[in-house]
Structure formats: structure tokens, C-alpha cells
Amino acid sequence: MPGYSRERDLDEVLDAARDDIAHFSGARIYVTGGTGFFGTWLSRTIACANRRLNAGIHLDILTRDPAAFRTRVPEVLVDPRIRLLAGDEGHGLRPPRADVRGDQGPEERPGHRPAAVGDAVDLEDARRGVAP
């Protein structure tokens, strides 16, 4: 695309979203569809925010094709707060406990499991910390 600069795009996004990014400092965000257009854009943006703004955002990226992700956005995986997870949420599979680099996944409380697509969530249960 003539005139397009990824670095200029990232500069504009970080300037416009600085306060929002600060709100997520220290958060862990789970992204499905990591190899797609939005997943790669979001992972690049978070990696850049971590690098330039010291945002401290952790990102768990679920993808069916880790090799494709590594090919499309290898610079993202330099950030140790960003983990690439191999799996497929669309088939009701839970996110894996370890990422494809061998790091351990997030700890789970006994009897707890991540909510799956289509799970009904009772707001009162959510307030008490009860998983669906």
C-alpha cells in the first residue's frame, strides 16, 4: 500500500489509546484467532505498547497454526509477556495449559475452567467468582 507505514500506524494508535493502554497495565488478555488480520494487528500493537510505553500487558494468543503466526509476526514473540498457544476454540477445546514455547499456562483454581464459547454466565455467580 503506497504511503503506508506500520511504524506510523503504531505511533498513531499508541498516541490515541495511551490512557486505555495504561488501564490494561499488568492485565492478561486472551485472544482467539491470533493468525488472522485482527489478531496479528492486536498482537503487534500490544508488543509495541509493551516496548515503547512499558505497558506490562500479557497476551495469550490462540491459533490453529503457530507456524503461520511465527511467519507473519515473528517480532511479537520476542516479548516474554506474549505467549502463543496452539489450539482451536471453535471446536469447544479449552486453551492449552502450556504454550508452544514450553512456558506454563496460567494457573487454574481447583474446579475452575475457562468459559467456552456459548457458556451461559450467571452474573451473580460471576460476582461470587463461580465459573460456569
Short mmCIF file of C-alpha atoms in Angstrom, two decimals:
data_model
loop_
_atom_site.label_atom_id
_atom_site.label_comp_id
_atom_site.label_asym_id
_atom_site.label_seq_id
_atom_site.Cartn_x
_atom_site.Cartn_y
_atom_site.Cartn_z
CA MET A 1 0.00 0.00 0.00
CA PRO A 2 1.68 3.27 -1.12
CA GLY A 3 2.37 5.70 1.69
CA TYR A 4 1.55 3.21 4.44
CA SER A 5 3.97 2.88 7.34
CA ARG A 6 3.39 0.27 10.04
CA GLU A 7 5.51 2.31 12.46
CA ARG A 8 3.44 5.45 11.80
CA ASP A 9 0.25 3.42 12.28
CA LEU A 10 1.53 2.10 15.62
CA ASP A 11 2.57 5.62 16.68
CA GLU A 12 -0.95 6.92 15.97
CA VAL A 13 -2.62 4.04 17.79
CA LEU A 14 -0.40 4.38 20.86
CA ASP A 15 -0.93 8.14 20.99
CA ALA A 16 -4.71 7.83 20.65
CA ALA A 17 -5.06 4.91 23.10
CA ARG A 18 -2.42 5.82 25.72
CA ASP A 19 -4.97 6.09 28.59
CA ASP A 20 -6.74 2.88 27.55
CA ILE A 21 -3.43 1.04 27.34
CA ALA A 22 -2.48 2.24 30.83
CA HIS A 23 -5.79 0.83 32.12
CA PHE A 24 -4.69 -2.66 30.99
CA SER A 25 -1.22 -2.47 32.56
CA GLY A 26 -0.46 -5.85 34.15
CA ALA A 27 -3.56 -7.47 32.63
CA ARG A 28 -3.58 -10.83 30.85
CA ILE A 29 -5.61 -10.78 27.64
CA TYR A 30 -6.71 -13.94 25.82
CA VAL A 31 -7.03 -13.60 22.04
CA THR A 32 -8.56 -16.20 19.73
CA GLY A 33 -7.87 -16.16 16.01
CA GLY A 34 -4.32 -14.95 16.55
CA THR A 35 -3.18 -15.59 12.99
CA GLY A 36 -5.96 -13.52 11.39
CA PHE A 37 -5.95 -9.85 10.44
CA PHE A 38 -7.19 -8.51 13.78
CA GLY A 39 -5.20 -10.97 15.90
CA THR A 40 -1.90 -10.06 14.24
CA TRP A 41 -2.69 -6.33 14.39
CA LEU A 42 -3.62 -6.53 18.07
CA SER A 43 -0.53 -8.58 18.96
CA ARG A 44 1.75 -6.11 17.14
CA THR A 45 0.06 -3.21 18.93
CA ILE A 46 0.37 -4.79 22.39
CA ALA A 47 4.01 -5.76 21.76
CA CYS A 48 4.73 -2.18 20.69
CA ALA A 49 2.91 -0.77 23.75
CA ASN A 50 4.95 -3.05 26.00
CA ARG A 51 8.16 -1.95 24.33
CA ARG A 52 7.52 1.80 23.97
CA LEU A 53 5.22 2.53 26.92
CA ASN A 54 6.31 -0.23 29.32
CA ALA A 55 2.64 -1.27 29.39
CA GLY A 56 3.26 -4.67 31.01
CA ILE A 57 0.33 -6.30 29.22
CA HIS A 58 0.38 -10.10 28.97
CA LEU A 59 -1.15 -11.60 25.86
CA ASP A 60 -2.14 -15.24 25.32
CA ILE A 61 -2.74 -15.78 21.60
CA LEU A 62 -4.67 -18.87 20.50
CA THR A 63 -4.00 -20.04 16.95
CA ARG A 64 -4.58 -23.22 14.98
CA ASP A 65 -1.38 -22.54 13.04
CA PRO A 66 1.56 -21.41 15.20
CA ALA A 67 3.97 -21.70 12.25
CA ALA A 68 1.88 -19.22 10.24
CA PHE A 69 1.85 -16.81 13.18
CA ARG A 70 5.63 -17.03 13.57
CA THR A 71 5.99 -16.31 9.84
CA ARG A 72 3.58 -13.35 9.81
CA VAL A 73 4.63 -11.60 13.05
CA PRO A 74 7.90 -13.03 14.38
CA GLU A 75 8.77 -9.76 16.13
CA VAL A 76 5.84 -10.19 18.53
CA LEU A 77 7.24 -13.35 20.16
CA VAL A 78 10.36 -11.52 21.31
CA ASP A 79 8.25 -10.11 24.16
CA PRO A 80 8.24 -12.68 27.01
CA ARG A 81 4.80 -11.45 28.12
CA ILE A 82 3.29 -12.68 24.85
CA ARG A 83 2.56 -16.40 24.57
CA LEU A 84 1.49 -18.32 21.51
CA LEU A 85 -0.99 -21.10 22.27
CA ALA A 86 -1.76 -23.87 19.79
CA GLY A 87 -5.44 -24.83 19.72
CA ASP A 88 -8.91 -24.21 18.33
CA GLU A 89 -11.56 -22.54 20.47
CA GLY A 90 -14.20 -23.06 17.77
CA HIS A 91 -14.39 -26.77 18.50
CA GLY A 92 -15.02 -26.30 22.22
CA LEU A 93 -11.43 -27.04 23.18
CA ARG A 94 -10.04 -25.37 26.26
CA PRO A 95 -6.96 -23.21 25.88
CA PRO A 96 -3.85 -25.35 26.41
CA ARG A 97 -2.04 -25.18 29.74
CA ALA A 98 1.36 -24.67 28.10
CA ASP A 99 2.31 -22.55 25.16
CA VAL A 100 4.21 -23.72 22.10
CA ARG A 101 7.49 -22.38 23.51
CA GLY A 102 7.09 -24.64 26.54
CA ASP A 103 6.11 -21.97 29.12
CA GLN A 104 3.50 -22.96 31.66
CA GLY A 105 0.00 -21.65 31.18
CA PRO A 106 -1.96 -19.68 33.74
CA GLU A 107 -2.65 -21.48 37.00
CA GLU A 108 -6.15 -22.77 37.48
CA ARG A 109 -8.07 -22.90 40.74
CA PRO A 110 -9.40 -26.36 41.62
CA GLY A 111 -12.71 -26.90 39.87
CA HIS A 112 -12.23 -23.86 37.65
CA ARG A 113 -12.12 -23.89 33.87
CA PRO A 114 -12.12 -21.05 31.35
CA ALA A 115 -15.55 -20.26 29.95
CA ALA A 116 -16.12 -21.69 26.50
CA VAL A 117 -17.91 -20.02 23.63
CA GLY A 118 -21.63 -20.48 24.23
CA ASP A 119 -21.37 -20.94 28.01
CA ALA A 120 -24.20 -19.23 29.86
CA VAL A 121 -22.94 -16.85 32.51
CA ASP A 122 -24.99 -16.04 35.59
CA LEU A 123 -24.00 -12.53 36.74
CA GLU A 124 -24.47 -13.39 40.40
CA ASP A 125 -22.19 -16.42 40.01
CA ALA A 126 -19.64 -14.24 38.20
CA ARG A 127 -19.66 -11.73 41.07
CA ARG A 128 -19.00 -14.56 43.53
CA GLY A 129 -16.25 -15.99 41.31
CA VAL A 130 -18.12 -19.17 40.38
CA ALA A 131 -17.22 -20.42 36.90
CA PRO A 132 -19.94 -21.67 34.51
#
